Short mmCIF file of the C-alpha atoms (twelve columns), coordinates in Angstrom:
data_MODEL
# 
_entry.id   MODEL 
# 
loop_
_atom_site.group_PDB 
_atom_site.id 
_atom_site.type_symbol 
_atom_site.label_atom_id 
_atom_site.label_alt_id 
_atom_site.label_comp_id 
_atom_site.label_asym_id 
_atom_site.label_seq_id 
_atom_site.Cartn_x 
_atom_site.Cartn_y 
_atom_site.Cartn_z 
_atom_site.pdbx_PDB_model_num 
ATOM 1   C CA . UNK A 1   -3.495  11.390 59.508 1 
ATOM 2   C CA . UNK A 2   -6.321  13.538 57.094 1 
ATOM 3   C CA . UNK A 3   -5.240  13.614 53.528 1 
ATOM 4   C CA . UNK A 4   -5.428  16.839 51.265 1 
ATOM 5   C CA . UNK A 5   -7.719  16.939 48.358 1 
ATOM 6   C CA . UNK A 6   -6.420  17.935 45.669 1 
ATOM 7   C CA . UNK A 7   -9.323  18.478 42.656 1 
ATOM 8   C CA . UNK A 8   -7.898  19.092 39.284 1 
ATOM 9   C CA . UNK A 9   -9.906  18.301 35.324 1 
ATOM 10  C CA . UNK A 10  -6.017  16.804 33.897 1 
ATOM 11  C CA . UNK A 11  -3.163  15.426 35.081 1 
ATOM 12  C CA . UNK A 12  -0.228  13.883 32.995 1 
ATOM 13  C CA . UNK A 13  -0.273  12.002 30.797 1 
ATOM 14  C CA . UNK A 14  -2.895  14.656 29.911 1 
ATOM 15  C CA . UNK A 15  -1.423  17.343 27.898 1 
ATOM 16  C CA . UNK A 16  -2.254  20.221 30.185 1 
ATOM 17  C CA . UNK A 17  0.380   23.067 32.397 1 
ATOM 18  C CA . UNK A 18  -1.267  23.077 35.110 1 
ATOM 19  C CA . UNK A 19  -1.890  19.089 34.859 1 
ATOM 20  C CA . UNK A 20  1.816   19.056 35.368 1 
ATOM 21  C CA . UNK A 21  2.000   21.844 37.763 1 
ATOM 22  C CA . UNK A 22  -0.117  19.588 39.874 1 
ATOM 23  C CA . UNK A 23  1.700   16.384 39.319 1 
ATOM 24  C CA . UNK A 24  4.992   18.564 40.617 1 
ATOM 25  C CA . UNK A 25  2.746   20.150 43.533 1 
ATOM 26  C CA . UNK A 26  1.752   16.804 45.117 1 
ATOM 27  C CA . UNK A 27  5.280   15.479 44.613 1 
ATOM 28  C CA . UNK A 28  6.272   18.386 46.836 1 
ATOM 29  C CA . UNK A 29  3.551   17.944 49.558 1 
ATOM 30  C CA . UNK A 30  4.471   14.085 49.690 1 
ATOM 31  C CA . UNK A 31  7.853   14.897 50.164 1 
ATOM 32  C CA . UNK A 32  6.855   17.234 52.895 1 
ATOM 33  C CA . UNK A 33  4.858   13.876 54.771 1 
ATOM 34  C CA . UNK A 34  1.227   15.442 53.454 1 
ATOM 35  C CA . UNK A 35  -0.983  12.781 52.435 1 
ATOM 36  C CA . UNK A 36  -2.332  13.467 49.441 1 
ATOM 37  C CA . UNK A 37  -6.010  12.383 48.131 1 
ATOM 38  C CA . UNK A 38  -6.159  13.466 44.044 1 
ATOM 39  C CA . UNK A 39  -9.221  13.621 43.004 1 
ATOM 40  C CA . UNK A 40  -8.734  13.885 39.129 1 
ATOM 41  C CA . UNK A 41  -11.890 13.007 36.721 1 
ATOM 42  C CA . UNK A 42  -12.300 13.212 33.155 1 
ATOM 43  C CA . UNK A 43  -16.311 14.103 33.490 1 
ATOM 44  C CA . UNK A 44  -16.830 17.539 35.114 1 
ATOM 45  C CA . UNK A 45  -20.436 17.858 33.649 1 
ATOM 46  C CA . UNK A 46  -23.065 19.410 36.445 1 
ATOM 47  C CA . UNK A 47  -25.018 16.382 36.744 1 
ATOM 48  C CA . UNK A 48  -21.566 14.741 38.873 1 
ATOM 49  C CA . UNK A 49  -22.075 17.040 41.332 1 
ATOM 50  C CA . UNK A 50  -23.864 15.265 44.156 1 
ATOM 51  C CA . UNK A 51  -21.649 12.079 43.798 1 
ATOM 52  C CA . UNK A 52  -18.344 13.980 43.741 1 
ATOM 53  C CA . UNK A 53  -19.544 15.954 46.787 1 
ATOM 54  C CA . UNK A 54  -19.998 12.868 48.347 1 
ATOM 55  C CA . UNK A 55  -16.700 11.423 47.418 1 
ATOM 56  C CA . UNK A 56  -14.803 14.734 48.310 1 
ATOM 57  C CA . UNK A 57  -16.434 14.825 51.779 1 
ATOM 58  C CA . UNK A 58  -15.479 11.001 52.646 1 
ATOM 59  C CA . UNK A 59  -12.207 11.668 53.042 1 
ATOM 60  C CA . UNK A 60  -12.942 13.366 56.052 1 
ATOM 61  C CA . UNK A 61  -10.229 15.853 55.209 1 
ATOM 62  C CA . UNK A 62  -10.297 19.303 56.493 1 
ATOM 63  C CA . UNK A 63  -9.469  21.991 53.671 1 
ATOM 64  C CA . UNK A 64  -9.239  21.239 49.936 1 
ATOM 65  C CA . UNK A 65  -7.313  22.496 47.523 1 
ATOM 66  C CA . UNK A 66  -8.998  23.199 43.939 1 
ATOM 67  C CA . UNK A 67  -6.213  23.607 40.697 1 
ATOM 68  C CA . UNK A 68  -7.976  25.877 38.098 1 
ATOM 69  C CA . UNK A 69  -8.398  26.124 35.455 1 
ATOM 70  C CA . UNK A 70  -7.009  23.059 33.604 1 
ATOM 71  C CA . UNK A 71  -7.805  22.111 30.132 1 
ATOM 72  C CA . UNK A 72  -10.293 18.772 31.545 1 
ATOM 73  C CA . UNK A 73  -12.693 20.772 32.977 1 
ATOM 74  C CA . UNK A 74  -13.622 22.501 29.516 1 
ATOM 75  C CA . UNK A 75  -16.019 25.350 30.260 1 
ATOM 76  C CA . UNK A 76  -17.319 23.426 33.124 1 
ATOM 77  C CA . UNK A 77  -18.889 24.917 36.354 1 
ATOM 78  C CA . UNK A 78  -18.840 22.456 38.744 1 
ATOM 79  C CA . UNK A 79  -15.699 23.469 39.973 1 
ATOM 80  C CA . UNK A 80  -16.747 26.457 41.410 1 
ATOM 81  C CA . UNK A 81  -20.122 25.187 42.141 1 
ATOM 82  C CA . UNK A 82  -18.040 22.370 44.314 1 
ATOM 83  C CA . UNK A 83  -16.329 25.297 46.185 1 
ATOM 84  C CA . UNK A 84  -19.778 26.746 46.896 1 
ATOM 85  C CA . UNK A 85  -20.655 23.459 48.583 1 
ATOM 86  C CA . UNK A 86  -18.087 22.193 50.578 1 
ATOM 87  C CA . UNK A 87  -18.650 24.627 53.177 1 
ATOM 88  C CA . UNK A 88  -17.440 22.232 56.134 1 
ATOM 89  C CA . UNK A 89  -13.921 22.195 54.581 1 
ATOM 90  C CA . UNK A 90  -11.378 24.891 53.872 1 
ATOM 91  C CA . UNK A 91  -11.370 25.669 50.454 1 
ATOM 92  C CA . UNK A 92  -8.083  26.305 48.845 1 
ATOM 93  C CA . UNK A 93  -8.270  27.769 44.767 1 
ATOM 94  C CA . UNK A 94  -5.216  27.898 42.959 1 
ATOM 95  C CA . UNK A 95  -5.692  30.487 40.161 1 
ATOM 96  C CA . UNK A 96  -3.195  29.936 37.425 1 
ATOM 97  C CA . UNK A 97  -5.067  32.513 34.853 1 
ATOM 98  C CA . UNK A 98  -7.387  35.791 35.303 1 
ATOM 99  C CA . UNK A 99  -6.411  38.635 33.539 1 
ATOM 100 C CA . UNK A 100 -6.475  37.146 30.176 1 
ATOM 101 C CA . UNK A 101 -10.044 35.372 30.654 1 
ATOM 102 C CA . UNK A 102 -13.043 36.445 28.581 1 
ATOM 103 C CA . UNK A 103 -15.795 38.392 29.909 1 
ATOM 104 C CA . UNK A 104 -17.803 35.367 30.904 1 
ATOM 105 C CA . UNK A 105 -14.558 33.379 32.256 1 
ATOM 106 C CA . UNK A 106 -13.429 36.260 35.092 1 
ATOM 107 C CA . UNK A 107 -17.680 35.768 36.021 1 
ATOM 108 C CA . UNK A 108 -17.361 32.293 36.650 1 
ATOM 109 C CA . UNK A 109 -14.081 32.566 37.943 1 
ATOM 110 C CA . UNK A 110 -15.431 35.011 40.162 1 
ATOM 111 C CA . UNK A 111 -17.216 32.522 42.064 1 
ATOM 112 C CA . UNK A 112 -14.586 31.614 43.420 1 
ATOM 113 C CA . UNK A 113 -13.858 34.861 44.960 1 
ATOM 114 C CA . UNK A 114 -17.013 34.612 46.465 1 
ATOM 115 C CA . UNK A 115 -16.756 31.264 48.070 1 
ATOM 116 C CA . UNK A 116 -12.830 30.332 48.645 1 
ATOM 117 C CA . UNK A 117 -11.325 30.691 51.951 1 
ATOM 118 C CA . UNK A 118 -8.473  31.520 50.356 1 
ATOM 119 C CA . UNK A 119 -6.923  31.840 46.646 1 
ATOM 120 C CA . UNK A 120 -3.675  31.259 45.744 1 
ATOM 121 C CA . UNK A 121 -2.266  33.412 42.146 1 
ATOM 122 C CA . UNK A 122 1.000   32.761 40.610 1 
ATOM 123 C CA . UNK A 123 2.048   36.392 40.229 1 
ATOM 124 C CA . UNK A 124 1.638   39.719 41.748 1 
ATOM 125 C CA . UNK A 125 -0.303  41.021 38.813 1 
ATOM 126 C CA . UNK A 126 -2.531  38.364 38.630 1 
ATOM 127 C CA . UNK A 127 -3.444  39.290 42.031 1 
ATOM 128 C CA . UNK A 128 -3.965  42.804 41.914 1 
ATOM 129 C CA . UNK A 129 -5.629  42.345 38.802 1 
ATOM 130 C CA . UNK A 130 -8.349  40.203 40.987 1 
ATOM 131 C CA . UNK A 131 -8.053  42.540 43.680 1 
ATOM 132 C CA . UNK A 132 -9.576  45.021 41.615 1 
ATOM 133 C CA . UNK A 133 -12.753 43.006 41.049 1 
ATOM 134 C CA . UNK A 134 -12.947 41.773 44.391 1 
ATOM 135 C CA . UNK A 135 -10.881 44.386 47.091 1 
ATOM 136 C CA . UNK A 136 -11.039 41.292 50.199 1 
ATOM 137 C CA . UNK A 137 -9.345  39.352 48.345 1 
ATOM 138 C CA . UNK A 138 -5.866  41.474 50.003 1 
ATOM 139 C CA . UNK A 139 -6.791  39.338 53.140 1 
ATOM 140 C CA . UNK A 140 -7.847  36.108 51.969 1 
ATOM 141 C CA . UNK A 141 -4.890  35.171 48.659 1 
ATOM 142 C CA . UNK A 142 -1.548  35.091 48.298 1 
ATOM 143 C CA . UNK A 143 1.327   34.676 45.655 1 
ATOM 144 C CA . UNK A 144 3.138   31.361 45.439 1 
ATOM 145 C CA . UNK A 145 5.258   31.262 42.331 1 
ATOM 146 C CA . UNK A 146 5.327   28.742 40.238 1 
ATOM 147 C CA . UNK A 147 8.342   26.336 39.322 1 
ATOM 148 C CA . UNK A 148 9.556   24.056 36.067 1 
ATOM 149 C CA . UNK A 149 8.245   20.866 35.765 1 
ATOM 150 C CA . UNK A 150 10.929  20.135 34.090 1 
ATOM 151 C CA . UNK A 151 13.595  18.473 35.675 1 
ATOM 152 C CA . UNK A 152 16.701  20.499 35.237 1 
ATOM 153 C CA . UNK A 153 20.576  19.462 34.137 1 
ATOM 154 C CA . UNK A 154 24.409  20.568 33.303 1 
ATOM 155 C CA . UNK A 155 24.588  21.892 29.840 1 
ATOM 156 C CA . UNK A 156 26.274  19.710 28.124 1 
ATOM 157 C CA . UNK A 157 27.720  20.422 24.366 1 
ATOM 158 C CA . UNK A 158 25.120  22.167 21.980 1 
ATOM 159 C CA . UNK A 159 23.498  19.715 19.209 1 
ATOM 160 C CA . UNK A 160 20.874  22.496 18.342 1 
ATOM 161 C CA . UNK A 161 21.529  26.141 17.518 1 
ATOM 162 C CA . UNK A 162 17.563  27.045 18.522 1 
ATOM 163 C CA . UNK A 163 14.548  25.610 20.190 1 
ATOM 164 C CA . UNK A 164 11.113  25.862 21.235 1 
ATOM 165 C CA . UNK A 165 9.696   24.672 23.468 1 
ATOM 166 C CA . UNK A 166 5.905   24.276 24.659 1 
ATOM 167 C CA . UNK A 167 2.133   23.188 24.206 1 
ATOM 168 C CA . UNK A 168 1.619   23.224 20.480 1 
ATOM 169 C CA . UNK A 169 -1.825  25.518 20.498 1 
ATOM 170 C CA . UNK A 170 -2.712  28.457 19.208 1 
ATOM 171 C CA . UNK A 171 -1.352  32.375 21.331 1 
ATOM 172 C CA . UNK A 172 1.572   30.143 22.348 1 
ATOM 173 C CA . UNK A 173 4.017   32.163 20.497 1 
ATOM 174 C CA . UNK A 174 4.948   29.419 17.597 1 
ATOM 175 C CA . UNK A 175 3.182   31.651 14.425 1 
ATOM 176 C CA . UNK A 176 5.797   34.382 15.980 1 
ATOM 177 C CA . UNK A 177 8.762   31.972 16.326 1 
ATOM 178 C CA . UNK A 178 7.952   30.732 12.494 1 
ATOM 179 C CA . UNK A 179 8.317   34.546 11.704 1 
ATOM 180 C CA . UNK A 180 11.422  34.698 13.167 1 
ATOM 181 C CA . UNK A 181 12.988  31.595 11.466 1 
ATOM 182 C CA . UNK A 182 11.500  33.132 8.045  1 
ATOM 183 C CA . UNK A 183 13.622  36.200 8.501  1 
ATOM 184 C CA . UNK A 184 17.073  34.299 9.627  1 
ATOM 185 C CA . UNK A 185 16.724  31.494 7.315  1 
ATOM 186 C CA . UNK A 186 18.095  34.240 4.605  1 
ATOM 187 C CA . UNK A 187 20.837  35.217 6.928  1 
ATOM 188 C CA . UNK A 188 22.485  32.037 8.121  1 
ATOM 189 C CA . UNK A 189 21.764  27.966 8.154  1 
ATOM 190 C CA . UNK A 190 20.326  26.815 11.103 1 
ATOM 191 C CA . UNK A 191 19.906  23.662 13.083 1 
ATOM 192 C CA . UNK A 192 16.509  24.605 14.749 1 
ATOM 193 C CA . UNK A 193 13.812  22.117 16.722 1 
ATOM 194 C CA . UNK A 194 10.752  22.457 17.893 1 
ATOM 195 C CA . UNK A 195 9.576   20.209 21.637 1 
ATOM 196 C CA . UNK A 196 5.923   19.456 22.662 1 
ATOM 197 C CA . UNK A 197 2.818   18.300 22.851 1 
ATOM 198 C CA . UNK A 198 -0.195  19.289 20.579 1 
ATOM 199 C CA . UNK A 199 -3.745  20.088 23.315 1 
ATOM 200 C CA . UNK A 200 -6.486  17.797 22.725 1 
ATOM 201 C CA . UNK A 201 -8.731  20.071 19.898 1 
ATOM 202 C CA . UNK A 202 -6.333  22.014 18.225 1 
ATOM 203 C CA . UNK A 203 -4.656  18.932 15.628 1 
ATOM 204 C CA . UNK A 204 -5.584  21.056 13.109 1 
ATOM 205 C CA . UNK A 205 -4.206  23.801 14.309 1 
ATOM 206 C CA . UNK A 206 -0.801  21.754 14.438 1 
ATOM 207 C CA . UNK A 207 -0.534  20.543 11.705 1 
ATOM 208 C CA . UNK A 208 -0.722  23.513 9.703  1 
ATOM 209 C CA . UNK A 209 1.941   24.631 12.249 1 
ATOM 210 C CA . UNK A 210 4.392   22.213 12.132 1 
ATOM 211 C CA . UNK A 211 4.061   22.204 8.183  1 
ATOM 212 C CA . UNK A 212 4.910   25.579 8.191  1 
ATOM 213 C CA . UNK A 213 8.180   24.711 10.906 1 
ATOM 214 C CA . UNK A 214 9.199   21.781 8.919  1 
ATOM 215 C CA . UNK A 215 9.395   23.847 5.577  1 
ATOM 216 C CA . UNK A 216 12.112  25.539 7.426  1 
ATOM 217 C CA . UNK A 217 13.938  22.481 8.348  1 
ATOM 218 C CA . UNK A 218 12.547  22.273 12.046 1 
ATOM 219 C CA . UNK A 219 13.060  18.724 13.628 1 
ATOM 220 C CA . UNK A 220 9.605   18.175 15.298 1 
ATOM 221 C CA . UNK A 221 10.088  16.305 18.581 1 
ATOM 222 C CA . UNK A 222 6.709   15.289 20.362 1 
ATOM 223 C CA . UNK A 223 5.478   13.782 23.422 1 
ATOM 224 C CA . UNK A 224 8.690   13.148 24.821 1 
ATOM 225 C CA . UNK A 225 8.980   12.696 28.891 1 
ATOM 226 C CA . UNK A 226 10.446  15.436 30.875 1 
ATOM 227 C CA . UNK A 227 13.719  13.734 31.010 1 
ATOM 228 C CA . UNK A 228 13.972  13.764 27.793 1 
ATOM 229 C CA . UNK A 229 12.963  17.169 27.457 1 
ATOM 230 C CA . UNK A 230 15.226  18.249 29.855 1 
ATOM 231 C CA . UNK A 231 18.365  16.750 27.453 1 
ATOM 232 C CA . UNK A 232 16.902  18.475 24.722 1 
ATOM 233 C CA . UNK A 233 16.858  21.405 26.267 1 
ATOM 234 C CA . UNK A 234 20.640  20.936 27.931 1 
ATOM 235 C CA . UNK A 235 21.819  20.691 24.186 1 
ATOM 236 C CA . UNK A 236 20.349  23.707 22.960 1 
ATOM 237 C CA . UNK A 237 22.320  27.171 22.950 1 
ATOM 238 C CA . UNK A 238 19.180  29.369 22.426 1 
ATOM 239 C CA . UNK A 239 15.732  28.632 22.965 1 
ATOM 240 C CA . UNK A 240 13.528  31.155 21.336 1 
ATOM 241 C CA . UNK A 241 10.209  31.881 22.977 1 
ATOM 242 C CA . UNK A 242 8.033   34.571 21.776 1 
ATOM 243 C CA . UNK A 243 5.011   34.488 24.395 1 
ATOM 244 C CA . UNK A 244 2.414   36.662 22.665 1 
ATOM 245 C CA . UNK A 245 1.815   38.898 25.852 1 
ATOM 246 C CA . UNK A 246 5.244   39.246 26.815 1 
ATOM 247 C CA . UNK A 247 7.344   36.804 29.274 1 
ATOM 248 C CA . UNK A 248 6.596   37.182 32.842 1 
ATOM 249 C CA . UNK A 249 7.415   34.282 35.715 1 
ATOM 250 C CA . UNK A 250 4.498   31.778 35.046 1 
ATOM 251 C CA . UNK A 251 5.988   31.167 32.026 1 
ATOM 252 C CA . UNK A 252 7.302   27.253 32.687 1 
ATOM 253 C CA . UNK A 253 9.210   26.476 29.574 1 
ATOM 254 C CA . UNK A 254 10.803  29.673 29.905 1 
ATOM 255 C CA . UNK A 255 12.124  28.602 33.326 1 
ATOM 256 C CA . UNK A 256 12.809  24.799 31.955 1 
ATOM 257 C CA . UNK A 257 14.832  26.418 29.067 1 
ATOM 258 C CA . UNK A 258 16.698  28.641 31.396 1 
ATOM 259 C CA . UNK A 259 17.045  26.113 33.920 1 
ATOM 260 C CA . UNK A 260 18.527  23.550 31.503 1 
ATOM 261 C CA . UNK A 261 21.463  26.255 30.274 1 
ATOM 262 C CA . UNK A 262 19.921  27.614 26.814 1 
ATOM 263 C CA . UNK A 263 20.069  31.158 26.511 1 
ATOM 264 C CA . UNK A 264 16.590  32.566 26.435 1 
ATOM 265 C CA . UNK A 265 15.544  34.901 23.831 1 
ATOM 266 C CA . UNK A 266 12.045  36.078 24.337 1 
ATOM 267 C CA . UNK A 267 9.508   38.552 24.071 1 
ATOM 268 C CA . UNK A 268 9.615   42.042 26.161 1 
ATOM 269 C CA . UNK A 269 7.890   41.549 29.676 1 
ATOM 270 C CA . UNK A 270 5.306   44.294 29.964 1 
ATOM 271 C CA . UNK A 271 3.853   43.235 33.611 1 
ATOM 272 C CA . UNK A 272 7.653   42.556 35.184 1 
ATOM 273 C CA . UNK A 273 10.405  44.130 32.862 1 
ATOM 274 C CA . UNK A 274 13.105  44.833 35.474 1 
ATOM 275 C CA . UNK A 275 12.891  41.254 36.818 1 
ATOM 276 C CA . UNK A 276 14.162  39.864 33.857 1 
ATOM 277 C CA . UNK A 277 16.636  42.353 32.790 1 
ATOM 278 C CA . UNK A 278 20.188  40.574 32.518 1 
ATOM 279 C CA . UNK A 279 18.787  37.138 32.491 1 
ATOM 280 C CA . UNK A 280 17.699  36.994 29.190 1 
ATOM 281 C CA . UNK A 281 17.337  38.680 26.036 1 
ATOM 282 C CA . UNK A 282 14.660  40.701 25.147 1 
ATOM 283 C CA . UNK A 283 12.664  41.837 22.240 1 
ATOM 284 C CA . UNK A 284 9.338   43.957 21.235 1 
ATOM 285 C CA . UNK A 285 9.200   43.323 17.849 1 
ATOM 286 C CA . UNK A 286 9.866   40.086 15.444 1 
ATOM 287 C CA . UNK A 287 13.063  41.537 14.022 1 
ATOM 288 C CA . UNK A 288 14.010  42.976 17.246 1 
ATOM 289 C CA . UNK A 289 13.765  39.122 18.555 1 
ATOM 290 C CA . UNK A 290 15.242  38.118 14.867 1 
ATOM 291 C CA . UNK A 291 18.611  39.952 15.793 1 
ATOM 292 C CA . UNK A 292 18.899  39.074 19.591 1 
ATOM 293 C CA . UNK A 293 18.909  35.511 18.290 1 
ATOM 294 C CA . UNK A 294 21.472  36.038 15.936 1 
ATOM 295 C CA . UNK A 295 23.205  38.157 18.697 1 
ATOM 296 C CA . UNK A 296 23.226  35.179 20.816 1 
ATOM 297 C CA . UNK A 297 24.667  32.466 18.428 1 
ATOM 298 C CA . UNK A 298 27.234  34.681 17.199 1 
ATOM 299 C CA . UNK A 299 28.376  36.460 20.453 1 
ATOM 300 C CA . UNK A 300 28.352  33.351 22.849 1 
ATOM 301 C CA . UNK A 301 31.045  34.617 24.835 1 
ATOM 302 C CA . UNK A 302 29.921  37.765 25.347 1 
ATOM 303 C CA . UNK A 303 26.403  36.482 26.648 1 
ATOM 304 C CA . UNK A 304 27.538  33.772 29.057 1 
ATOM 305 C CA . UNK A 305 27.035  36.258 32.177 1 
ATOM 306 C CA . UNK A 306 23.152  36.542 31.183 1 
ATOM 307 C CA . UNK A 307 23.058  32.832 30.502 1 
ATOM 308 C CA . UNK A 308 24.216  32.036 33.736 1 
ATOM 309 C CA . UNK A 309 22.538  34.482 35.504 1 
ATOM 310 C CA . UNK A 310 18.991  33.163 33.812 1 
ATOM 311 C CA . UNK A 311 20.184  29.809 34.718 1 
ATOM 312 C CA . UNK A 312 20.890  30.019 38.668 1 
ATOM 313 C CA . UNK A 313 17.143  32.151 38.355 1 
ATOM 314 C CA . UNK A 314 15.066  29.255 37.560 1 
ATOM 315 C CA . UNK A 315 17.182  26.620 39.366 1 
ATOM 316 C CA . UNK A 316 16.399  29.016 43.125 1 
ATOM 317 C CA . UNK A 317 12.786  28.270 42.073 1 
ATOM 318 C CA . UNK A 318 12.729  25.182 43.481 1 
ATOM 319 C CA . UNK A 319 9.137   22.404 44.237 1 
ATOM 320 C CA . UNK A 320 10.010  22.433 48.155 1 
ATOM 321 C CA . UNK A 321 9.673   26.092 48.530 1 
ATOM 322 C CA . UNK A 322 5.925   25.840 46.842 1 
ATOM 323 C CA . UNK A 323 5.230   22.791 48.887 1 
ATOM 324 C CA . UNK A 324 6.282   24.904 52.331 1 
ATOM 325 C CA . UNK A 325 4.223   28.614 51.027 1 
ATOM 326 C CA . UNK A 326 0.956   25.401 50.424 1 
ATOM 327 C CA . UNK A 327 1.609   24.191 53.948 1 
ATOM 328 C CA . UNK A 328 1.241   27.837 54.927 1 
ATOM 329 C CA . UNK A 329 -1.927  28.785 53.683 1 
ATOM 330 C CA . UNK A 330 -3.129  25.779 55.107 1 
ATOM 331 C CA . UNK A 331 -1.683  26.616 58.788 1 
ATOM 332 C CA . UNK A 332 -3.142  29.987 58.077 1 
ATOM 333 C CA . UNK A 333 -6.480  28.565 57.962 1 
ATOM 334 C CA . UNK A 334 -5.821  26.874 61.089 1 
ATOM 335 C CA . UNK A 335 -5.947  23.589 59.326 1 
ATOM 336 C CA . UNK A 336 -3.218  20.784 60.943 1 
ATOM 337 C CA . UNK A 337 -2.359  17.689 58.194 1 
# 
């Protein structure tokens, strides 16, 4: 039986999304009898090139599938340079991020649009934003969306009246929830904690972070496994997430948060607003977000419907369904595992 490739710079216990998207995807394709080959490697300098090629192309394997970006690869290349190489095999890119890249990040991504048989985005604007840039893209990508990688649970009784959850790095929305704690912290006593893991590079960043969180009696909870996050998460009534650019449906912790029976309060979704309307609550501004929180810990009752609809929306997103739109593509390509 040929394996699948999968190529990806982290994978748990690197602190990394799409490290643990990956980790989830080749669960899913196991389950699904697909043999799996990960290729994971902490050096993606240019130089590797010629010896990864090598290794890639022993396993004989038909198509490959290429996870970018991730935070191991750094500001490498060689991924897309592998793509430009591995001509006798299907090439496979999954494209977790575009529209936000710098000017020099959509060129090298780019590459990839060049090269790929096919490219797999994570939302519909992701991939019209490509297919701007690069129209035949329409006939060689498609959307798969993406799940939790958390594992999800009953509700059980709330410990903690809000929580965050997520990487602890900078445009993750934690300077915004810290706002929003400054501004209720004068209108009622809360039990609030903060879940995650700080990125390689950004300590610094943390610490002054988490200072700031603990001065407002935040319980900092780190490195914990998804289990555990998952209980966490299960006690919590609301979990407050103010992604800078709005919530859309890559947003994982959103989906863990939901999936685990917290109420999400987040920020307005500018690329999907109607998706999320009655599944969570909704804000554009800090003290809009500041008194939709408040709403939600004080009006319980009259919010269950939305917390239970946001709820049974993550829990339909569900690992087999990605594994069977993968196998897909890769039937598409004319490509038998």
């Amino acid at each position: 039986m040929s394996s699948l490739p999968i190529i990806t710079g982290s994978y748990p216990d690197d602190v990394c999304g799409v490290g643990d998207y990956t980790r989830s995807l080749v669960s899913a394709l196991e389950n699904k009898g697909i043999n799996i080959s990960l290729f994971y490697k902490k050096d993606w300098s240019i130089t590797r090139l010629p010896g990864y090629l090598r290794l890639i192309k022993e396993t004989g394997a038909p198509v490959v599938n290429i996870q970018y970006p991730t935070e191991g690869y750094g500001y490498s290349i060689l991924p897309q340079l592998l793509c430009c190489c591995l001509r006798k095999m299907s090439t496979v890119v999954t494209l977790h991020e575009f529209c936000r890249k710098s000017a020099s990040g959509k060129s090298a991504t780019f590459l990839f649009f060049l090269t790929a048989d096919w490219i797999v985005f994570t939302t519909d604007k992701e991939r019209d934003y490509a297919c701007r840039f690069a129209p035949w893209l329409r006939k060689r990508s498609s959307v798969i969306p993406i799940c939790s990688n958390i594992p999800m649970r009953p509700p059980e009784c709330p410990e903690t009246d809000v929580v965050y959850f997520g990487l602890i790095r900078p445009h993750k929305g934690l300077e915004q929830f810290a706002s929003v704690m400054e501004r209720l912290a004068s209108r009622r006593t809360l039990i609030t904690r903060v879940v995650g893991q700080i990125v390689s590079g950004y300590e610094k960043y943390a610490a002054e972070i988490l200072d700031r969180l603990k001065s407002l009696g935040a319980e900092i909870i780190l490195g914990r496994t998804p289990e555990e996050v998952s209980l966490l998460l299960s006690r919590a009534r609301v979990a407050l997430l103010p992604f800078p650019d709005g919530m859309s449906s890559r947003r994982g912790s959103a989906l863990a948060a939901m999936g685990n029976g917290a109420l999400l309060v987040t920020t307005t979704s500018a690329d999907e607003p109607e998706m999320f309307k009655g599944i969570c609550l909704m804000g554009a501004t800090e003290e809009e977000l500041a008194v939709a929180t408040l709403r939600a810990l004080e009006c319980r009752d009259a919010d269950e419907s939305i917390r239970r609809a946001g709820q049974i929306f993550a829990r339909d997103l569900s690992w087999s369904s990605v594994g069977s739109s993968y196998m897909a593509v890769i039937n598409r390509l004319g490509v038998r595992l």
